[in-house]
Short mmCIF file of C-alpha atoms in Angstrom, two decimals:
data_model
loop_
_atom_site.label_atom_id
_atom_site.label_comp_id
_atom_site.label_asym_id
_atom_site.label_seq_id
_atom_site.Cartn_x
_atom_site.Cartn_y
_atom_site.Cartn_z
CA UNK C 229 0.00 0.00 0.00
CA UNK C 230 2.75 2.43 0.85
CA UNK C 231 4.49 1.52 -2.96
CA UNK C 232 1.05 2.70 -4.47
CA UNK C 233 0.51 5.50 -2.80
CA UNK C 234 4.29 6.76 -3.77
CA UNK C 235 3.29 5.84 -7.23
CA UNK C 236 0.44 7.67 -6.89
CA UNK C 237 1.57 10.87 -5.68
CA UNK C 238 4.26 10.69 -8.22
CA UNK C 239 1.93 10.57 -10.85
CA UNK C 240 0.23 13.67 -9.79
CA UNK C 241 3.18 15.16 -9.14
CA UNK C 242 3.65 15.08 -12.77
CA UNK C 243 0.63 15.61 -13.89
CA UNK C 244 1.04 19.44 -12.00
CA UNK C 245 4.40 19.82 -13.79
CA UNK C 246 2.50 19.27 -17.36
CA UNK C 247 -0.22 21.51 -16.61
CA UNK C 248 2.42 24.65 -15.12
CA UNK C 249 4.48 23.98 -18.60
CA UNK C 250 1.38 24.39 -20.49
CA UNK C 251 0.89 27.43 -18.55
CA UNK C 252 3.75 28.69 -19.40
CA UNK C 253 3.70 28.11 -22.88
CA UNK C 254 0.48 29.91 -23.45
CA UNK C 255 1.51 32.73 -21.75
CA UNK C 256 4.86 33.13 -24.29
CA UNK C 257 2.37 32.40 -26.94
CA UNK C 258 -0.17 35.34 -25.94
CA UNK C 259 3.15 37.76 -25.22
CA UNK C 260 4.42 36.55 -28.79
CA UNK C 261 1.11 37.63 -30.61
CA UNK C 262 0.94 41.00 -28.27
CA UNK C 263 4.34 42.01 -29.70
CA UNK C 264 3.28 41.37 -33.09
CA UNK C 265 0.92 43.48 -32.52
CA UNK C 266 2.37 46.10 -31.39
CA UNK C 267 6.07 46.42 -32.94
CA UNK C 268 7.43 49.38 -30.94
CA UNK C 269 7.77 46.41 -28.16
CA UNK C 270 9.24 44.20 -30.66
CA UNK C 271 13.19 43.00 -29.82
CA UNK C 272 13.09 40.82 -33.30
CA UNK C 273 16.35 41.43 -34.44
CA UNK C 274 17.95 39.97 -37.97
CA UNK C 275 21.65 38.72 -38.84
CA UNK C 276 23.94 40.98 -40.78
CA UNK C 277 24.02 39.74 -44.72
CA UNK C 278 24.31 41.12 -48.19
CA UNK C 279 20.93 41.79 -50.25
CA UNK C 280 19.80 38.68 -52.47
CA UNK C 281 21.18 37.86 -55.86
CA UNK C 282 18.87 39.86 -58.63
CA UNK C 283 16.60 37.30 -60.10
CA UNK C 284 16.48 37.95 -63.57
CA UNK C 285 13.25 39.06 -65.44
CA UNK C 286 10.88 36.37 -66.98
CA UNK C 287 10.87 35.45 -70.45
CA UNK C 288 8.27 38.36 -71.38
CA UNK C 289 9.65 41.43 -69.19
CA UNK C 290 12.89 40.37 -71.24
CA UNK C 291 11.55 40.43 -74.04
CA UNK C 292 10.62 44.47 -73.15
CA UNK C 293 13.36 45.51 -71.71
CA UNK C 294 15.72 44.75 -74.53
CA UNK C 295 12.67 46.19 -76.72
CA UNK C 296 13.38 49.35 -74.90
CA UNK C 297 15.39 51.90 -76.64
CA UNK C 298 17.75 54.70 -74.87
CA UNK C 299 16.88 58.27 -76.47
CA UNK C 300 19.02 58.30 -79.63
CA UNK C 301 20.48 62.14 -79.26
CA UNK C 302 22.30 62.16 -82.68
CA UNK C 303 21.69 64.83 -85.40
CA UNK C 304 22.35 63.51 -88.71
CA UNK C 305 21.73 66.27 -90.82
CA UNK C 306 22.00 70.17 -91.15
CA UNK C 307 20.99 72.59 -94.09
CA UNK C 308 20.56 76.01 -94.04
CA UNK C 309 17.71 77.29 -96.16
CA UNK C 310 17.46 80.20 -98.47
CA UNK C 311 15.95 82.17 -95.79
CA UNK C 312 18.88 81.72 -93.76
CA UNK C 313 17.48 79.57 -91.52
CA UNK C 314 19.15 76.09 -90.04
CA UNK C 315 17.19 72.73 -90.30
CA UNK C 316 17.93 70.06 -87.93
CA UNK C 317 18.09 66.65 -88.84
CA UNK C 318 18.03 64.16 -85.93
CA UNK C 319 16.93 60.69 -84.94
CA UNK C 320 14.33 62.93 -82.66
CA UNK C 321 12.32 64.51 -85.60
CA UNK C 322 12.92 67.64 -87.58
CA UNK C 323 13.27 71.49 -86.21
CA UNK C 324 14.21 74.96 -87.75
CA UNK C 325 16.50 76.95 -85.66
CA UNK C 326 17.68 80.70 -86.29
CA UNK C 327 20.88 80.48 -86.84
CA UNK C 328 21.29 84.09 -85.18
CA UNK C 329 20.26 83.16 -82.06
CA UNK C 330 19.68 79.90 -81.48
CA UNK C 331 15.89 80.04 -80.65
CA UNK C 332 14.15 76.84 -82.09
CA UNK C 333 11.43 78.39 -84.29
CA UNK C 334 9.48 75.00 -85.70
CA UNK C 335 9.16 71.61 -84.91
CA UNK C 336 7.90 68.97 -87.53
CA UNK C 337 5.68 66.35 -86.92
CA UNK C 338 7.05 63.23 -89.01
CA UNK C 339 5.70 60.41 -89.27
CA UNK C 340 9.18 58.52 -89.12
CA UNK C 341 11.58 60.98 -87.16
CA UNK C 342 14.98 58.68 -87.87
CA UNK C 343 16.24 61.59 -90.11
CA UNK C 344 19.28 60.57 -92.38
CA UNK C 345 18.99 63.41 -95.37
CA UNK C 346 17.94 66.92 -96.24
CA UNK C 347 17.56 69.09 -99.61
CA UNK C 348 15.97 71.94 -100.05
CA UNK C 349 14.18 72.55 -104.14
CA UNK C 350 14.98 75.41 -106.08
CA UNK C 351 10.92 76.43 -104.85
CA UNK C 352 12.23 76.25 -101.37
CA UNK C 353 10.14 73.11 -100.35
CA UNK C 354 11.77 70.67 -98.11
CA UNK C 355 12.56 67.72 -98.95
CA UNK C 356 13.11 64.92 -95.84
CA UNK C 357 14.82 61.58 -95.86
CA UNK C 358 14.36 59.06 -93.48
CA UNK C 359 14.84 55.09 -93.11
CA UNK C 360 11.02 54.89 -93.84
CA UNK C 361 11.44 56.92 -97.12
CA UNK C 362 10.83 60.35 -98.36
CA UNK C 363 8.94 63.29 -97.63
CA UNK C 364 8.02 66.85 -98.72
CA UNK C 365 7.50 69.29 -96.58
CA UNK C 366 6.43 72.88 -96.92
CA UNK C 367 8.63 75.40 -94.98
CA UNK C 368 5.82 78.20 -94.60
CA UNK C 369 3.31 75.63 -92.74
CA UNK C 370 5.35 72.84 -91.64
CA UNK C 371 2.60 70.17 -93.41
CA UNK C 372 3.54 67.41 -95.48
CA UNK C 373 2.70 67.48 -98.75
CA UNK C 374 4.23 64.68 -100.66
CA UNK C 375 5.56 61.35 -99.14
CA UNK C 376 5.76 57.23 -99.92
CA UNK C 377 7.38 57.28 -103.08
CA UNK C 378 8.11 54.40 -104.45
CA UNK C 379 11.95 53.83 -104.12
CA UNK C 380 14.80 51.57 -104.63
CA UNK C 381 14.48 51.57 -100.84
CA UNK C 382 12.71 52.68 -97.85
CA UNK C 383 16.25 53.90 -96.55
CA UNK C 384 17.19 57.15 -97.80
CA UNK C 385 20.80 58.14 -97.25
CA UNK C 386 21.08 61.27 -99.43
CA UNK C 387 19.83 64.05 -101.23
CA UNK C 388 20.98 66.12 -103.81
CA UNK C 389 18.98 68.59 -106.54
CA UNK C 390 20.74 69.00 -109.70
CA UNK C 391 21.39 72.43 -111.45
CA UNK C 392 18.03 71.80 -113.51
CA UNK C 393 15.82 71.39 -109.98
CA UNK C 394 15.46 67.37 -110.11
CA UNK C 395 16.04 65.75 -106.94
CA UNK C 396 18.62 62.67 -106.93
CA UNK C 397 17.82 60.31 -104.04
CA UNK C 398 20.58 58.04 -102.77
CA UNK C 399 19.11 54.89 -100.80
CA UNK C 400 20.87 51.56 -99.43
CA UNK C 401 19.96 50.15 -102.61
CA UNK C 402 20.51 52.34 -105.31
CA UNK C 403 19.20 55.73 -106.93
CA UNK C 404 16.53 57.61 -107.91
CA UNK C 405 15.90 60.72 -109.71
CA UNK C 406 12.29 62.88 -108.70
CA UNK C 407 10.21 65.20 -110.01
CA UNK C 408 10.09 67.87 -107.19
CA UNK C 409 6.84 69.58 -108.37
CA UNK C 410 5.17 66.24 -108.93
CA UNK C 411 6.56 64.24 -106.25
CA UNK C 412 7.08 61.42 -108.40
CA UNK C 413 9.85 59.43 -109.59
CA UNK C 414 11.29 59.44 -113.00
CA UNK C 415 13.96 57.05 -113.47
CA UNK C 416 16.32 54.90 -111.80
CA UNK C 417 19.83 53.71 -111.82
CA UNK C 418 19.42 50.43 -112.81
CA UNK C 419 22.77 48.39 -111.64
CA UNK C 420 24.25 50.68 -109.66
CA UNK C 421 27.88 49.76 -108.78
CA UNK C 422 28.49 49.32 -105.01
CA UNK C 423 24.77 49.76 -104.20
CA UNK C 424 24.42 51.93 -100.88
CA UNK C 425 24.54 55.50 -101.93
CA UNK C 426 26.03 57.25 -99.30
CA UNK C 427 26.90 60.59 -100.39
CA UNK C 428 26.41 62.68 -103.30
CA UNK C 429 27.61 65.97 -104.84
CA UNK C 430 27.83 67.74 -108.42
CA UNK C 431 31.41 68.25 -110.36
CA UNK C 432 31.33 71.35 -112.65
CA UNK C 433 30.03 70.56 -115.63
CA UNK C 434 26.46 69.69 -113.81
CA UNK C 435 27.11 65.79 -113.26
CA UNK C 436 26.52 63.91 -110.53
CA UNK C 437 29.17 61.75 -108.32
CA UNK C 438 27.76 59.28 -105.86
CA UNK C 439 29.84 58.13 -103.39
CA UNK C 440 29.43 54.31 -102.27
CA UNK C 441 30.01 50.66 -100.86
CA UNK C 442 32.09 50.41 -103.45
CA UNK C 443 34.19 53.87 -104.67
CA UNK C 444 32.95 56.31 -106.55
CA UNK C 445 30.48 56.68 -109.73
CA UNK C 446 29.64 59.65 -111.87
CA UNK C 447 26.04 60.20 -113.62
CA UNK C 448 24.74 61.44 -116.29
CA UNK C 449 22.11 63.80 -114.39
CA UNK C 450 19.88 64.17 -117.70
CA UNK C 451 20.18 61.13 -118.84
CA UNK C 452 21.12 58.74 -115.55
CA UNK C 453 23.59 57.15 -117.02
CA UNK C 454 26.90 55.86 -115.59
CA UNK C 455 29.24 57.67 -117.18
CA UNK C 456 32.92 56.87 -114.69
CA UNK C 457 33.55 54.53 -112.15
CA UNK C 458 36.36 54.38 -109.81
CA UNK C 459 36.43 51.67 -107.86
CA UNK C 460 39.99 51.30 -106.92
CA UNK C 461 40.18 53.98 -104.02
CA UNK C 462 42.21 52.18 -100.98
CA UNK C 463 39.26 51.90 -98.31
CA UNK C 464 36.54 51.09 -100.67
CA UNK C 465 33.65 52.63 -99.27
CA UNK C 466 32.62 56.34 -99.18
CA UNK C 467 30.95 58.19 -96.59
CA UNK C 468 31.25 61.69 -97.13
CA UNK C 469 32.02 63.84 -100.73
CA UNK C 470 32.39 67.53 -101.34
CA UNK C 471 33.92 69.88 -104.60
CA UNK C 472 36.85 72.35 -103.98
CA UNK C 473 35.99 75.29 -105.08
CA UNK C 474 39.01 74.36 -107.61
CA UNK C 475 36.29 71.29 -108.77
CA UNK C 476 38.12 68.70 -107.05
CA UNK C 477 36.55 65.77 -105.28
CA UNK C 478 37.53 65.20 -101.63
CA UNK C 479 36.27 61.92 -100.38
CA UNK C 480 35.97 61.24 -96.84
CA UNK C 481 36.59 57.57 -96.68
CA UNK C 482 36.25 55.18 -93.25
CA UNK C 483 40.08 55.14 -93.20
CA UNK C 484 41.58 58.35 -94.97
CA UNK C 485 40.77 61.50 -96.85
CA UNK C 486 41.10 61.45 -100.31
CA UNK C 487 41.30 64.29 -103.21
CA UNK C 488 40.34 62.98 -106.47
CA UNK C 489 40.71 64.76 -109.84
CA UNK C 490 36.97 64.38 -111.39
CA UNK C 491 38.52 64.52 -115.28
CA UNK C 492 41.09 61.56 -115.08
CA UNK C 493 39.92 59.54 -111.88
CA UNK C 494 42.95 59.65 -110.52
CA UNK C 495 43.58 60.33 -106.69
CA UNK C 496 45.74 63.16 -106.29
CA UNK C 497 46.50 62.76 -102.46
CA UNK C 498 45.68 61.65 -99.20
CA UNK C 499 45.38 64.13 -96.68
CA UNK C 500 48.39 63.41 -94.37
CA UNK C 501 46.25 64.58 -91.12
CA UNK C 502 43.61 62.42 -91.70
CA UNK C 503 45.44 58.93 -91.87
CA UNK C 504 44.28 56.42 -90.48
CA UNK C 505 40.66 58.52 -89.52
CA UNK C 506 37.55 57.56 -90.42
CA UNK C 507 36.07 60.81 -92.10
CA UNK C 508 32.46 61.50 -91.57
CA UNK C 509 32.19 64.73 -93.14
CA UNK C 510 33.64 67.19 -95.24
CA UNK C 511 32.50 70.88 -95.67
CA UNK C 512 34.23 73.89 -97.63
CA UNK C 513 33.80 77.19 -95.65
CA UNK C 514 33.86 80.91 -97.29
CA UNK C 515 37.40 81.48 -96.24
CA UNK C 516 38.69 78.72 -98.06
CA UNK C 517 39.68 76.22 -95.17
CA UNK C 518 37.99 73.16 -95.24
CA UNK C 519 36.10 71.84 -92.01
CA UNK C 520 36.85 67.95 -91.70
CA UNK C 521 34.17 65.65 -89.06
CA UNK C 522 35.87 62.05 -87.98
CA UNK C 523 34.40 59.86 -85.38
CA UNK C 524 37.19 61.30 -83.09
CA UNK C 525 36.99 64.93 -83.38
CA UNK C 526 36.45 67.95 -86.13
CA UNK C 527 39.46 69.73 -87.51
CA UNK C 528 40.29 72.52 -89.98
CA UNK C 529 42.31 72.46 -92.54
CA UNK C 530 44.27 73.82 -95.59
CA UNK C 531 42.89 72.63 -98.69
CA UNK C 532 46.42 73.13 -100.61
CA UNK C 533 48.79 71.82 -97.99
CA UNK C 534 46.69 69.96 -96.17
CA UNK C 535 48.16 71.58 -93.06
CA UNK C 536 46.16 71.57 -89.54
CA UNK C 537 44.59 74.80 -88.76
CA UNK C 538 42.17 73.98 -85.64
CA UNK C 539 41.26 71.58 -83.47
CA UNK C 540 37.58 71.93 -82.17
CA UNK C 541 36.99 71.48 -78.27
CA UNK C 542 34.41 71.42 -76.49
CA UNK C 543 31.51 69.17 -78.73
CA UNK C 544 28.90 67.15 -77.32
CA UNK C 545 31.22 63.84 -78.17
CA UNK C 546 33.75 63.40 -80.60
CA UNK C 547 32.08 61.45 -83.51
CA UNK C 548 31.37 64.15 -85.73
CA UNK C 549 28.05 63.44 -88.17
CA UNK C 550 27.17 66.06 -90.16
CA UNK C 551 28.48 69.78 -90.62
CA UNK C 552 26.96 73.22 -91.56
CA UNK C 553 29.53 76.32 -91.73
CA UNK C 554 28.70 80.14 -92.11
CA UNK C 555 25.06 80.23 -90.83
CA UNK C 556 24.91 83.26 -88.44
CA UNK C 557 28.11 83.74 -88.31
CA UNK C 558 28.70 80.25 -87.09
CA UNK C 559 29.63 76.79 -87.27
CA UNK C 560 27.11 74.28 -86.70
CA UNK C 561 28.07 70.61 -85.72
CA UNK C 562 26.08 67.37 -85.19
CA UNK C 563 27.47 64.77 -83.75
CA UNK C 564 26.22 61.64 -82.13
CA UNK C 565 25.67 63.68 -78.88
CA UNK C 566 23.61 66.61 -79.75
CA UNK C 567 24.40 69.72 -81.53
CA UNK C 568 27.26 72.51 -80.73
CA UNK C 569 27.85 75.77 -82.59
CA UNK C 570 31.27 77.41 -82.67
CA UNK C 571 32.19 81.33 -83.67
CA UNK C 572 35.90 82.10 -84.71
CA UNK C 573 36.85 84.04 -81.72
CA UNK C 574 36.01 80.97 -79.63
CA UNK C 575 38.57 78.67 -78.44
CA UNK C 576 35.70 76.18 -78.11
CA UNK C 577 32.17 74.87 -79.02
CA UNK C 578 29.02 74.82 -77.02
CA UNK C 579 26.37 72.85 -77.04
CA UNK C 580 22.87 73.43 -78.20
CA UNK C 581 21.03 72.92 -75.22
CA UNK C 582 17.71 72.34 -77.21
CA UNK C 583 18.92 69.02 -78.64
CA UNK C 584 21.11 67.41 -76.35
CA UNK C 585 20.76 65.29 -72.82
CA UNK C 586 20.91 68.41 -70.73
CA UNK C 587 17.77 68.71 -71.96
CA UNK C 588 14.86 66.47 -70.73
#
């Protein structure tokens, strides 16, 4: 009797413990959800560690991010007009600037804004080319009048009007010659040696010279035909032409500058400065220096010695695209950045704040 009673007391003895650890643990579980409640008397604290790896985007978000393209700030293009104003050509649409101030006067709606050409007719219409084609635009209301011709290609590199009015259109896959009042096309150049017309300008006598893929060809601009090719100029392709006011051709090629005599073909020098650059543009000015865009800076030179003149600091970035001298007293320069204008008694450019990423 004794044993069973000690069993028995021990056995209630335990059963006590059981029910004060319950206790307890229902009281930490009530305190638990009172903190959580209110977190000012929280003491949670966490480890030290570096954030998580990034997870990469799903298949679709991918998909739109790579489908989303940074603004494109480059201006491809400047003319000045016969009213002495300055279009702008850039991958942003089309705008008319006075070239006295720098005040933005227009800005074109286009219905493809990827600018890569501008001409202006002997009626003063404008004439835009993009990489969806070709359109006309009239200067005194800023509407379209003409566009969608049908073209060797959607892709219009060039533009050039002849000394009879015609406008020559150089595309990635060939040329076309266009009735400016009309808006339609006449003729093509059926064949045309190294395809891709790049550049164009006009020799002397009226004729055209096209540069391309492939060296140089000269047309016939009345009747379109091929009437020279030169096709053995060291670095093939051409990317930017102009005529010396002596009627030489200077060639801006991706690896040198070239001067070519228009008569004979035959290339008179390479520009020793230029070596080795890949020339983007070439522009004569009224003083007779020659302004020279690479992909690594703008320079001025001599035309007869080929000598170094300037230097031009100060540009938006160094590739050079397109160049526009003597408009309000000024030099204007696209480049892949935005545009700059430079006066001679500067020792630098500056930017064009209306077409650059200052600007938001």
């Amino acid at each position: 009797m004794v044993f069973f009673h000690k069993r028995t007391r021990l056995l209630m003895i335990s059963i006590l413990l059981g029910l004060i650890g319950l206790s307890s643990t229902a009281m930490r579980v009530r305190a638990q959800q009172k903190s959580d409640v209110n977190p000012a008397n929280s003491t949670t604290t966490y480890p030290v560690a570096p954030p998580p790896k990034r997870v990469d985007p799903l298949p679709d978000d991918r998909d739109v991010l790579e489908r989303e393209a940074e603004t494109d700030y480059r201006i491809s293009n400047l003319l000045g007009d016969f009213a002495g104003n300055l279009w702008v050509g850039s991958w942003r649409g089309l705008s008319r600037i006075d070239p006295n101030t720098g005040n933005v006067i227009a800005r074109v709606s286009l219905p493809n804004v990827t600018i890569g050409a501008l001409a202006q007719d002997k009626v003063g219409r404008l004439w835009v080319g993009n990489y969806e084609g070709l359109t006309r635009v009239d200067p005194r209301t800023n509407e379209i009048t003409a566009q969608n011709l049908l073209l060797p290609s959607k892709r219009v590199l060039s533009l050039l009007i002849d000394k009879r009015g015609y406008l020559w259109t150089g595309t990635d896959s060939g040329l076309a010659l266009i009735s400016p009042d009309q808006g339609l096309i006449m003729t093509t150049v059926k064949n045309m040696p190294g395809v891709s017309v790049n550049a164009m300008t006009l020799d002397a006598e009226g004729q055209l010279w096209a540069g391309t893929l492939d060296g140089l060809i000269r047309v016939n601009t009345a009747s379109a035909l091929i009437m020279k090719r030169i096709n053995n100029l060291p670095g093939a392709t051409v990317q930017a032409l102009a005529i010396s006011p002596e009627g030489l051709i200077w060639a801006g090629m991706p690896n040198q500058l070239l001067v070519v005599n228009p008569k004979n073909g035959i290339v008179l020098r390479s520009v020793t400065p230029l070596r080795g650059r890949n020339v983007t543009s070439v522009r004569f000015a009224q003083d007779g220096s020659v302004w020279v865009g690479t992909t690594n800076g703008l320079l001025r030179l001599n035309p007869d010695t080929g000598a170094l003149l300037d230097r031009v600091a100060g540009l938006p970035s160094s590739r050079v695209l397109t160049i526009a001298p003597d408009l309000g007293n000024k030099l204007w320069v696209g480049t892949s950045e935005g545009l700059a204008w430079l006066m001679p008694t500067m020792d630098k450019a500056q930017p064009h704040f209306g077409f650059g990423r200052a600007v938001k």
